[in-house]
Coordinates of C-alpha atoms in Angstrom, one line a residue:
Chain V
X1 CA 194.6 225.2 210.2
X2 CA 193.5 228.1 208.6
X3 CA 195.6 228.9 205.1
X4 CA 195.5 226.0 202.9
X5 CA 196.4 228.5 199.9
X6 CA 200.3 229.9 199.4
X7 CA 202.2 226.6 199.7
X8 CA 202.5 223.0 199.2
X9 CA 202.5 221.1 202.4
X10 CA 202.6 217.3 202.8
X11 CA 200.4 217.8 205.8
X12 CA 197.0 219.0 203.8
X13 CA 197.5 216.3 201.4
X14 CA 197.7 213.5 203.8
X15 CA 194.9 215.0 205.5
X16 CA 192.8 215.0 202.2
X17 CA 193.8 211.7 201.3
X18 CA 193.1 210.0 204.3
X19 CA 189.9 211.9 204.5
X20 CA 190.8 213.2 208.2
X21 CA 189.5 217.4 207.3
X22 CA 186.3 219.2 208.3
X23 CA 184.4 220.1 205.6
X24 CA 185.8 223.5 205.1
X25 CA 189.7 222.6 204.8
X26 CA 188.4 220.1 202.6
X27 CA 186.4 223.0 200.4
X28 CA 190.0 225.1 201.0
X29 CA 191.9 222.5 200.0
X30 CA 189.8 221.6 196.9
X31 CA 189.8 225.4 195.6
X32 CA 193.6 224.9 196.3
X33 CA 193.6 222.1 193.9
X34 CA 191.9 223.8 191.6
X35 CA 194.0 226.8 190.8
X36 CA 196.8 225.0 189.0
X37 CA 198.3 222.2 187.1
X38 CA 200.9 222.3 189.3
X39 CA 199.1 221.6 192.7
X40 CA 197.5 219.1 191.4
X41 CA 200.4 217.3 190.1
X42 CA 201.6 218.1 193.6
X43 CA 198.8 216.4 195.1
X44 CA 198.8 213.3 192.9
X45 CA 202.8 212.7 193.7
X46 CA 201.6 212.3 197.1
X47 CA 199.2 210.3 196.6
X48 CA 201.0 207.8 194.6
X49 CA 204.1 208.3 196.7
X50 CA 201.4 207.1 199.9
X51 CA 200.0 204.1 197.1
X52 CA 203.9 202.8 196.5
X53 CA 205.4 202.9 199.6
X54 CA 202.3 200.4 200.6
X55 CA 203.0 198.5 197.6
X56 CA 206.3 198.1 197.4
X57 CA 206.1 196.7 201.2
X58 CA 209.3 198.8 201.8
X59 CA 208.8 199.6 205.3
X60 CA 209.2 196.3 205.8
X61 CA 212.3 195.0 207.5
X62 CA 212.2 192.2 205.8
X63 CA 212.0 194.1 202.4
X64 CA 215.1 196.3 202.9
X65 CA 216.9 193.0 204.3
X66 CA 215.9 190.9 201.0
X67 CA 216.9 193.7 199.1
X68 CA 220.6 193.9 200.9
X69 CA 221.2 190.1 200.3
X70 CA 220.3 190.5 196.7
X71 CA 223.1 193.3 196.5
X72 CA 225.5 191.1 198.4
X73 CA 224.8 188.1 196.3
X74 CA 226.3 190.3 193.6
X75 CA 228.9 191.9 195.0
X76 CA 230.4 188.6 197.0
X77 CA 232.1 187.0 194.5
X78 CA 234.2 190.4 194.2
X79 CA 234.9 190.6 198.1
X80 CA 235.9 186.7 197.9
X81 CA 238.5 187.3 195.5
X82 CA 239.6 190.8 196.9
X83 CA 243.1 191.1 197.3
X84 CA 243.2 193.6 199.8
X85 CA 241.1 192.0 203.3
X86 CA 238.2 193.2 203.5
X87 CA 236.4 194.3 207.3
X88 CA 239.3 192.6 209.1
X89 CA 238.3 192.1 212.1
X90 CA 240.8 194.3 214.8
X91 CA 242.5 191.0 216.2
X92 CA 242.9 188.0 214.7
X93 CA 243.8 184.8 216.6
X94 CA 246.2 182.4 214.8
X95 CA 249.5 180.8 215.4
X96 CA 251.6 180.9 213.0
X97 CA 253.6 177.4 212.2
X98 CA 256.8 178.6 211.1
X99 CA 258.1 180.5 213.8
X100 CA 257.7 177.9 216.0
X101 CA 259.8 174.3 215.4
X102 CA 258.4 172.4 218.2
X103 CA 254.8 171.7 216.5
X104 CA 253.4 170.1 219.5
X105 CA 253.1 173.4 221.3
X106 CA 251.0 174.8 218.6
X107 CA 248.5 173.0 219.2
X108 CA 248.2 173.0 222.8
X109 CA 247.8 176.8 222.2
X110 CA 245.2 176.3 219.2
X111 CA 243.1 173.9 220.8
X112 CA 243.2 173.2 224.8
X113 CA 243.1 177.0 225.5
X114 CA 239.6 177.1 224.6
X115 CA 238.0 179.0 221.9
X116 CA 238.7 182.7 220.7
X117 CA 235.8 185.0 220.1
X118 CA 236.3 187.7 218.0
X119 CA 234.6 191.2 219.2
X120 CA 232.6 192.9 216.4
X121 CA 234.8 195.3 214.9
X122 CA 232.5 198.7 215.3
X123 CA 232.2 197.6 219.0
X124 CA 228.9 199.5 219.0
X125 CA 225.2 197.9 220.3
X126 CA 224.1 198.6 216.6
X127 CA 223.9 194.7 216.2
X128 CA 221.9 194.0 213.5
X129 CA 223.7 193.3 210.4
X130 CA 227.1 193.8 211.7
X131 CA 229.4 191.2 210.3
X132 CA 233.0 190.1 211.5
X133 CA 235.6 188.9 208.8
X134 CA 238.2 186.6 209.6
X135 CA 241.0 186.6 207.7
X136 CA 243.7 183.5 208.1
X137 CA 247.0 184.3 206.1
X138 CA 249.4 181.8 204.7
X139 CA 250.9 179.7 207.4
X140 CA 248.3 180.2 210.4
X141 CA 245.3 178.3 211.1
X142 CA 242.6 179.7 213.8
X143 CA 240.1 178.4 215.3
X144 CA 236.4 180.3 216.8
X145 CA 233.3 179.9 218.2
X146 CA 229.8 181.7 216.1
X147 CA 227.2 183.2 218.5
X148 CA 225.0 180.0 218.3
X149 CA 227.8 177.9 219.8
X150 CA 229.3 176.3 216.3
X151 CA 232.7 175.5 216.4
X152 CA 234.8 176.5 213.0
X153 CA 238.6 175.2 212.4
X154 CA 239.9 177.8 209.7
X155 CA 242.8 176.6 207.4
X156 CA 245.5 178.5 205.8
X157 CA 245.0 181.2 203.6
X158 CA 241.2 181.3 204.6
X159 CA 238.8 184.0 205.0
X160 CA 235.5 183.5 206.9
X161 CA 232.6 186.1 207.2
X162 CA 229.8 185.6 210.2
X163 CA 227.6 187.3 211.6
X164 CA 228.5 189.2 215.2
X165 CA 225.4 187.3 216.4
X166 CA 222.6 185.2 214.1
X167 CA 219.7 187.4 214.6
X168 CA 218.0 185.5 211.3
X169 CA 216.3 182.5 210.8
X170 CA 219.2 181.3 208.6
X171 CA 222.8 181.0 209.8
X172 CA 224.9 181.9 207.6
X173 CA 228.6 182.6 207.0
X174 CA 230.6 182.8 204.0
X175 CA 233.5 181.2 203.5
X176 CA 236.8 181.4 201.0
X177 CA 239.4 178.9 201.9
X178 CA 239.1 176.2 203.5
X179 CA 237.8 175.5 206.9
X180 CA 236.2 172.9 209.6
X181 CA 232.4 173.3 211.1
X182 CA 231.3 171.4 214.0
X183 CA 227.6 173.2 213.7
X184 CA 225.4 173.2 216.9
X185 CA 222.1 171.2 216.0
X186 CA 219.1 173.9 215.9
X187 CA 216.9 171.9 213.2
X188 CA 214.5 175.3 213.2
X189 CA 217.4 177.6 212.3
X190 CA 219.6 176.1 208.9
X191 CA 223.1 176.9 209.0
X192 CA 224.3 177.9 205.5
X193 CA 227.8 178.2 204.2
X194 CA 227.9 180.7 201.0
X195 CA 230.9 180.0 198.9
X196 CA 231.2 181.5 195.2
X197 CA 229.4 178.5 193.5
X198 CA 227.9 176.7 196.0
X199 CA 225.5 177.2 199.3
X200 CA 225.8 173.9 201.8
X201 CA 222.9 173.6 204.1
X202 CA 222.3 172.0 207.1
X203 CA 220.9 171.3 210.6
X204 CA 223.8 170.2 212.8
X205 CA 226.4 168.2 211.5
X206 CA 230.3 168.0 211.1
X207 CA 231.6 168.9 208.0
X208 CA 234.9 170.3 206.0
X209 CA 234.5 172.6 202.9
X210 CA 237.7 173.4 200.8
X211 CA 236.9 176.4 198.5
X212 CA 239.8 178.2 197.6
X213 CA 239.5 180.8 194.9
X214 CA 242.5 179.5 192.8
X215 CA 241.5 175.9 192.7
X216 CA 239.1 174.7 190.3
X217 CA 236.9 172.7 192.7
X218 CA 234.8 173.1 195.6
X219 CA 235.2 169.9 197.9
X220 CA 232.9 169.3 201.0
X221 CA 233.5 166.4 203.1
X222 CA 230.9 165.2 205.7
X223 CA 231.5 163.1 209.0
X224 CA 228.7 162.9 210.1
X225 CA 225.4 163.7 209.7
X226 CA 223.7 165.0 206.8
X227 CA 224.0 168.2 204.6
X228 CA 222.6 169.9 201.6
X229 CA 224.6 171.3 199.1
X230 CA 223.1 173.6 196.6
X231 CA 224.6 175.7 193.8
X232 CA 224.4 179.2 193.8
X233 CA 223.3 179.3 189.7
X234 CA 219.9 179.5 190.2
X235 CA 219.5 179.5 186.4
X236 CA 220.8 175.7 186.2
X237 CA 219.3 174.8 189.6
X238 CA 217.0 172.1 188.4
X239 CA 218.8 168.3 189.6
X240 CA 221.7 170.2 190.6
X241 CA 221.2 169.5 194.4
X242 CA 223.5 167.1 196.1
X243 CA 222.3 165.0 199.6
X244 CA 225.7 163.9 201.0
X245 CA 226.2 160.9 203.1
X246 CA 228.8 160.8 205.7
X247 CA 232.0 159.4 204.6
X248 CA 231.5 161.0 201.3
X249 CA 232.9 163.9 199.8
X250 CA 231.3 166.0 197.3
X251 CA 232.9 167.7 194.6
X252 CA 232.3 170.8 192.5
X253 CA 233.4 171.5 189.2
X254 CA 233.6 175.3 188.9
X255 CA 234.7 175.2 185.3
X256 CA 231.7 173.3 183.8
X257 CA 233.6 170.8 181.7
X258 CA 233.2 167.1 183.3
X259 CA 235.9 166.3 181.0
X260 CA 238.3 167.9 183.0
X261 CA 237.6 165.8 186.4
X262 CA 240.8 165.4 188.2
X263 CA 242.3 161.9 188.3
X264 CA 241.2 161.9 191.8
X265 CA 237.6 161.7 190.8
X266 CA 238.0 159.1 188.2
X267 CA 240.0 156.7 190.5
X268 CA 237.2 156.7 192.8
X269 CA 234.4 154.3 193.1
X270 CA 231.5 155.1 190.8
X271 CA 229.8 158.0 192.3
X272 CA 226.9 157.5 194.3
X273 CA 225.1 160.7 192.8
X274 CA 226.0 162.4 190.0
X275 CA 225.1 165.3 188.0
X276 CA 227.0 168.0 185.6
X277 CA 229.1 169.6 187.9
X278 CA 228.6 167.3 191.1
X279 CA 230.5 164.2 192.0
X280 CA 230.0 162.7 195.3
X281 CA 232.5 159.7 196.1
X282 CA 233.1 157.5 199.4
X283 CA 236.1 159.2 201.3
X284 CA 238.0 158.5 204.4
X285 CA 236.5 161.8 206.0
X286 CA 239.2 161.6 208.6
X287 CA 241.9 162.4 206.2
X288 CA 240.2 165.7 205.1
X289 CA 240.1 166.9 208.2
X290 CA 243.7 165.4 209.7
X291 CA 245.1 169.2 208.9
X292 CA 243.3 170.7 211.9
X293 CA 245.4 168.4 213.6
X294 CA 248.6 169.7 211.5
X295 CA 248.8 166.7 209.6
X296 CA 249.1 166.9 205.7
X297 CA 247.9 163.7 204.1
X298 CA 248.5 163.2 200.3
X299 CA 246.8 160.2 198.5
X300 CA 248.6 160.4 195.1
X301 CA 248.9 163.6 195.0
X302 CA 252.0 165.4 192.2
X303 CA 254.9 167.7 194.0
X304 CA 253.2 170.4 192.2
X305 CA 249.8 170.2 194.3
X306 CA 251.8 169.0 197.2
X307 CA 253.8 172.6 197.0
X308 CA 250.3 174.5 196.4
X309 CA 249.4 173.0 200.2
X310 CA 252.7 173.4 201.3
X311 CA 252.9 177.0 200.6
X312 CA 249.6 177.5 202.6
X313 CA 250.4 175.7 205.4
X314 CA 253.8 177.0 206.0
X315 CA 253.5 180.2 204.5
X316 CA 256.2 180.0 201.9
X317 CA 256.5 180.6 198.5
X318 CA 257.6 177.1 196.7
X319 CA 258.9 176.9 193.1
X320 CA 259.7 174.1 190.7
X321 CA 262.1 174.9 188.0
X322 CA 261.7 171.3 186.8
X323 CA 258.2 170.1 184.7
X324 CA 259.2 166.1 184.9
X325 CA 259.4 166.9 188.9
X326 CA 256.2 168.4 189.1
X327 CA 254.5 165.6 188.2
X328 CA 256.3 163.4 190.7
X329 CA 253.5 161.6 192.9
X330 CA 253.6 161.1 196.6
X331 CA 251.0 159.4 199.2
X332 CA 251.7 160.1 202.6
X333 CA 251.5 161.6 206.1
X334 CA 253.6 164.9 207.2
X335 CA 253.2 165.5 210.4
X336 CA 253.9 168.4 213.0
X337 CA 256.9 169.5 211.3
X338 CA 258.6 172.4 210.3
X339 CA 258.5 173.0 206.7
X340 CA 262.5 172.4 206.1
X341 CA 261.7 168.7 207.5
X342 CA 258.4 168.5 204.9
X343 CA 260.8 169.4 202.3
X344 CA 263.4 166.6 203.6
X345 CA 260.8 164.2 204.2
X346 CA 259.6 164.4 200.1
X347 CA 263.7 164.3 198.8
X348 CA 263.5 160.7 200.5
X349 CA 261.8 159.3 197.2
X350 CA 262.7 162.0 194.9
X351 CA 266.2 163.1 193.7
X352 CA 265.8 166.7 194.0
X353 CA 267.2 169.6 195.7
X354 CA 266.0 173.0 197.3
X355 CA 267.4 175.8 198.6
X356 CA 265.1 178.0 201.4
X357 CA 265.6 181.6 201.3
X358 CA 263.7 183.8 203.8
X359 CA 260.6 182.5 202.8
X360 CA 260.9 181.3 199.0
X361 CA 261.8 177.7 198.9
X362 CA 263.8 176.7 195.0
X363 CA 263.3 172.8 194.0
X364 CA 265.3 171.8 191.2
X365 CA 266.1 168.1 189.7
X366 CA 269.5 166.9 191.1
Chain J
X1 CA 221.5 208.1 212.1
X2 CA 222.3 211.3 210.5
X3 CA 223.1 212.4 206.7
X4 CA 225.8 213.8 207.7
X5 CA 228.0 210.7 208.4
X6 CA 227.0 209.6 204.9
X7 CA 230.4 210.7 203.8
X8 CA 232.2 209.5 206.5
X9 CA 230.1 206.2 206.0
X10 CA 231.6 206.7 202.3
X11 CA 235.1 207.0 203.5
X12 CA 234.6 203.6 205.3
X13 CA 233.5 201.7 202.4
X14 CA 236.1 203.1 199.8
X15 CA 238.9 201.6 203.0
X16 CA 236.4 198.3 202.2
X17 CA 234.1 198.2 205.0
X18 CA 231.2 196.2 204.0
X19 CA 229.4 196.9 207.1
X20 CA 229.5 200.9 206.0
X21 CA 227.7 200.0 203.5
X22 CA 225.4 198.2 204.4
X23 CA 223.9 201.0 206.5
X24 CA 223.9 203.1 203.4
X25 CA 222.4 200.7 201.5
X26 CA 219.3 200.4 204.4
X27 CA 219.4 204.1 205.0
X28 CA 218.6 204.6 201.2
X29 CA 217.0 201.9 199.8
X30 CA 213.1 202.4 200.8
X31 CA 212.9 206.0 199.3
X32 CA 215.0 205.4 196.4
X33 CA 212.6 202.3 195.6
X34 CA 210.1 204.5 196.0
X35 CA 211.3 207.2 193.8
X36 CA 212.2 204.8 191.3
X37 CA 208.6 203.8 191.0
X38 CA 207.7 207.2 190.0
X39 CA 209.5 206.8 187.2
X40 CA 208.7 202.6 186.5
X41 CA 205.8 200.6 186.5
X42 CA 206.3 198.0 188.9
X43 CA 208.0 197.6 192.4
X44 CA 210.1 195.0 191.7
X45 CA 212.1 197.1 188.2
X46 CA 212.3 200.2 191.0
X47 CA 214.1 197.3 193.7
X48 CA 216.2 196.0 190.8
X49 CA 217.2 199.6 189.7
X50 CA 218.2 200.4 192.9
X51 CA 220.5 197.1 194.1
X52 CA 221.9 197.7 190.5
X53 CA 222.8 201.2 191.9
X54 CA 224.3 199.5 194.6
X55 CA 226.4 196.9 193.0
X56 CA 227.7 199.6 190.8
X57 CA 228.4 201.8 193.7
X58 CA 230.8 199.0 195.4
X59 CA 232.6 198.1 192.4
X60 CA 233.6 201.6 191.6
X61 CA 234.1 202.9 195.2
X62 CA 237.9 203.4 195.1
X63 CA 236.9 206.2 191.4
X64 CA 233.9 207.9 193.3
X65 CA 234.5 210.5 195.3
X66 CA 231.6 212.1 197.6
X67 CA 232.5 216.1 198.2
X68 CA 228.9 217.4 198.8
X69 CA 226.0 215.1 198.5
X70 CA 226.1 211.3 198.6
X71 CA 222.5 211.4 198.8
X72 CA 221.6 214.4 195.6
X73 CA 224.0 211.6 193.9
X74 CA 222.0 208.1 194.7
X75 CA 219.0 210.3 193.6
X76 CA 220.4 211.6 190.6
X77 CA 221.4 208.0 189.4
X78 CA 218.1 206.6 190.4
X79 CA 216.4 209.1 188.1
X80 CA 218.3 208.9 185.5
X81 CA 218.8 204.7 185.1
X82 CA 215.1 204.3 186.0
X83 CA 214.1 206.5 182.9
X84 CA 217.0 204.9 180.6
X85 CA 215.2 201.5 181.5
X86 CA 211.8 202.4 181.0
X87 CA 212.8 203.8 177.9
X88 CA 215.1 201.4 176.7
X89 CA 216.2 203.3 173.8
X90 CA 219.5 204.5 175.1
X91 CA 220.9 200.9 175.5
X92 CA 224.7 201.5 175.9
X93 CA 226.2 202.1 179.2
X94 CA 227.1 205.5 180.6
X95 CA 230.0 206.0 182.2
X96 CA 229.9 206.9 186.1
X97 CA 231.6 210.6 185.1
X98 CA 228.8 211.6 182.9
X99 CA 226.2 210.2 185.1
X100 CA 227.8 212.4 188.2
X101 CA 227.7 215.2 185.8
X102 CA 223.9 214.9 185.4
X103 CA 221.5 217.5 186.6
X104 CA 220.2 216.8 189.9
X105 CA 216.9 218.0 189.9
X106 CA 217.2 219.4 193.2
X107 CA 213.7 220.7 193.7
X108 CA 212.2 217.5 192.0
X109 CA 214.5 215.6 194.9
X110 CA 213.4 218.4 197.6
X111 CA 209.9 217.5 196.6
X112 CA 210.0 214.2 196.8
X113 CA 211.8 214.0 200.2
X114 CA 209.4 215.9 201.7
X115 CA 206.3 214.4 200.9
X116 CA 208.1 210.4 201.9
X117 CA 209.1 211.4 205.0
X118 CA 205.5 212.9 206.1
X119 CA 203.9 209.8 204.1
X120 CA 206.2 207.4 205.6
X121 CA 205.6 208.9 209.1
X122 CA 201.8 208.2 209.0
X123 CA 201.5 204.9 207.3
X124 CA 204.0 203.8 210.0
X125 CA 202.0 204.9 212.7
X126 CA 199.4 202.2 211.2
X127 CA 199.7 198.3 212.0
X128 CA 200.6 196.2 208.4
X129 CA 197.0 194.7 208.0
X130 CA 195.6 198.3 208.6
X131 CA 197.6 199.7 206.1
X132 CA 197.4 197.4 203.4
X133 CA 193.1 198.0 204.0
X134 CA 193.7 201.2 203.6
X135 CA 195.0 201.7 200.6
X136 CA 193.2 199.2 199.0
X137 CA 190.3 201.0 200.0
X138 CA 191.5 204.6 198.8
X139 CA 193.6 203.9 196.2
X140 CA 192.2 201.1 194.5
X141 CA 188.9 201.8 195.6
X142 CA 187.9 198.9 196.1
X143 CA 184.5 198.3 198.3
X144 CA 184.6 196.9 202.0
X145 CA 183.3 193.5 200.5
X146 CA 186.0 193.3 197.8
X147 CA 188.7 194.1 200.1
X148 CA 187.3 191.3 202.5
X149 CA 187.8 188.7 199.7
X150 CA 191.0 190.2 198.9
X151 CA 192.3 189.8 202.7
X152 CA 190.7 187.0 203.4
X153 CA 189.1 188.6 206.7
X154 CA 185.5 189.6 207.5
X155 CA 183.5 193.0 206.3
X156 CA 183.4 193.7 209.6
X157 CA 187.4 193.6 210.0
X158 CA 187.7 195.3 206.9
X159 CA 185.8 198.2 208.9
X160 CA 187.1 198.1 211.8
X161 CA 190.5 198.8 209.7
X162 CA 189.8 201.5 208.3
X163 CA 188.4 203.0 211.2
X164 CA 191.7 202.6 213.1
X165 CA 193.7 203.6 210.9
X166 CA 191.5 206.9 210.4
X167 CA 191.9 207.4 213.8
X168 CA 195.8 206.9 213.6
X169 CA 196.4 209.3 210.4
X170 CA 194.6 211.6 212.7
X171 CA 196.2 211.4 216.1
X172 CA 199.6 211.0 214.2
X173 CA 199.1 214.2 212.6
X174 CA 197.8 216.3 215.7
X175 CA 200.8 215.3 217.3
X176 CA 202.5 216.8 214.9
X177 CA 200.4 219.5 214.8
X178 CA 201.7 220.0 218.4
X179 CA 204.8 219.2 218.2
X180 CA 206.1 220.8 214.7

């Protein structure tokens, strides 16, 4: 190392920082310093470049990861409600219900074939970080097994986002739609699912979470079990916790008005726990889960939510050109059956009539 | 993991692959925090300045459109929002157009490069605990017995530390030296 003087070189100032030079660099490099402003500046960048790189922790894995999360935090709510699908994973396992009449058969594909994996889309060793998306149109259901050996029944019109493999301490997934978990018990390792309000958290339990971006609540049912349900406003977190039971269904309120609870929620029993946005009531959890079996169970429920279900289920588009007929209440059980037989089985109690086209279904008042 | 993919990786996220972008993001994000703090007092402003870069990056990724550098462009923005924030002054938004349009400092970004990647290549050839004594000792000059109550470890530790990591800076560099 002989010519400290023309340029600047990262080398000599590391050197002179760290105090690794024989005394005559260090002399050299000293002059050096001495000639202009402008080495010196250049010498102090270094040195505070060296001083914040320490600081700031950032060659920390764990730094750049918090860092990612905080960005996807942000940008999630955006990707939920993205029209076009987003990282769709290459093959997507579903069945769809309408093409085929005999239901029965569906579900001997869905659930005694075992369960579908779903390869990582890159389909590179790069694992960390990589992320599959599951996207479940209108009229299909699927149904996959995570990388710690959770079980997931995914509903209609649902999009699910999982790691190819949980390298974390956390588990998490994020979820749009609605879907079933059977989580594998790992009480070290909490399996979280993100949806755009709330974060539910647990160990190893059975649970369903409806969360569809065009309804107004966030419903998690347990069966058994227990599970944690947090929101995601961590400005109003204080109280806003839930503990569910099993048998008991929690309900969010995205819109924060109480006022504006469904008729569902007042009906029930007085809530066990309660807070702004939370209600937690005593379900039958069975009934919230009966649609992984292809049933559609409707406790009170008007024609115009029944058709919202309908549509997802069977993939249709359902209009009612009459108001009075929206509001037309129905509790029952549809099961395994093609959505021209759903339609039949509702005009039992209602005078109305439909016409299918393709895939748009007309009700009108008879 | 070369720059030169960084447009491709571009491409990728603009057809919505988060998974592009999260590469980008972890490629980026330690030296633009870093260069960030040249230009804001504390690491956790220079982290916020640069996930806000981010978040802006996704939600206008179908509008921006990467010819040459992706990377002269993070920088760019980076200097430019971390002195709008320090300054406050200029409180209204810019739009993305005039902030591409920005000067890009090229040798200040040259610079800068240069001297994180020969940084960043010595402090990692030191263990965490080393590293962390060492700069306390040289940059906030803190004595051996300070440092020890800062760390929580023994004077002796504290030496033997610095010693090591001496003696990494220095075989990190000669190898260097040797193999240019």
């Amino acid at each position: 190392m002989k010519k400290v003087s023309n340029n600047r070189n990262p080398e000599w100032a590391i050197r002179y920082i760290a105090g690794v030079m024989d005394e005559n660099d260090r002399k050299n490099f000293e002059n050096w310093l001495n000639i202009s402003e402008e080495n010196r500046r250049y010498y102090e960048r270094a040195k505070r470049i060296w001083k914040h790189i320490t600081i700031a922790e950032i060659t920390n894995q764990e730094t750049i990861n918090l860092g990612w999360k905080k960005v996807l935090q942000r940008i999630l709510p955006e990707i939920l409600i993205h029209k076009k699908p987003i990282l769709l994973s290459p093959k997507i396992h579903t069945t769809p219900f309408t093409k085929l009449a005999a239901a029965v058969v569906i579900f001997a594909i869905l659930f005694s074939g075992g369960f579908f994996l779903i390869k990582n889309w890159t389909g590179n060793t790069f694992t960390e970080g990589i992320y599959n998306e599951l996207v479940v149109p209108d009229g299909q259901q699927a149904h996959l097994l995570l990388s710690d050996g959770s079980k997931v029944w995914l509903n209609a019109g649902t999009r699910l986002r999982f790691p190819a493999h949980f390298h974390n301490v956390k588990r998490e997934v994020w979820l749009e739609g609605e879907a079933f978990f059977k989580v594998a018990k790992n009480p070290k390792r909490i399996f979280y699912v993100h949806t755009t309000d709330i974060t539910i958290k647990v160990v190893g339990t059975s649970f369903n979470v409806k969360a569809y971006p065009d309804e107004d609540m966030i419903e998690t049912t347990l069966l058994s079990g227990i599970v944690k349900i947090e929101t995601n406003d961590s400005k109003n977190k204080a109280g806003k916790d839930i503990l569910l039971q099993p048998n008991h269904k929690a309900i969010y309120y995205k819109n924060k008005k109480t006022e504006k609870i469904t008729e569902k929620a007042i009906i029930a029993t007085p809530s066990q726990d309660r807070t702004d946005k939370f209600v937690s009531l005593p379900v039958n959890a069975e009934n919230d889960v009966s649609w992984k079996e292809g049933k559609l169970i409707f406790d009170n429920e008007t024609l115009q939510v029944i058709a919202k279900k309908l549509e997802r289920r069977y993939g249709v588009t359902i209009t009612i050109a009459d108001e009075e007929l929206k509001q037309y209440r129905y509790t029952g059980v549809l099961k395994k059956i093609s959505i021209e037989q759903a339609i039949k089985a509702l005009q039992l109690t209602a005078h109305f009539q439909y016409k299918i086209t393709d895939n748009e279904i007309i009700i009108t008042a008879k | 993991m070369n720059s030169d993919s960084d447009i491709t990786l571009w491409k990728e996220v603009q057809a919505g692959s988060l998974t592009a972008f999260e590469i980008l993001f972890k490629r980026y994000y330690p030296p633009l925090c870093v260069y960030a703090l040249q230009f804001l007092p504390d690491s956790d402003l220079a982290k916020d300045t640069v996930q806000e870069l981010f978040v802006t990056l996704w939600e206008n990724r179908n509008e921006l459109t990467f010819t040459s550098s992706f990377k002269s462009y993070l920088y760019a923005s980076i200097r430019f929002n971390s002195i709008r924030r320090y300054n406050k002054k200029e409180a209204a938004d810019i739009p993305l157009e005039k902030l591409r349009e920005l000067p890009s400092k090229a040798d200040d970004q040259l610079e800068f490069e240069e001297l994180y990647l020969a940084i960043m290549e010595t402090i990692q050839a030191l263990p965490e605990r080393c590293r962390r004594t060492f700069v306390l000792s040289r940059f906030e000059q803190l004595s051996y017995t300070q440092i020890a109550e800062k760390m929580n470890i023994s004077v002796k530790t504290v030496e033997a530390h610095i010693s090591k990591a001496l003696r990494l800076i220095h075989k990190s560099l000669d190898h260097k030296l040797h193999n240019p």
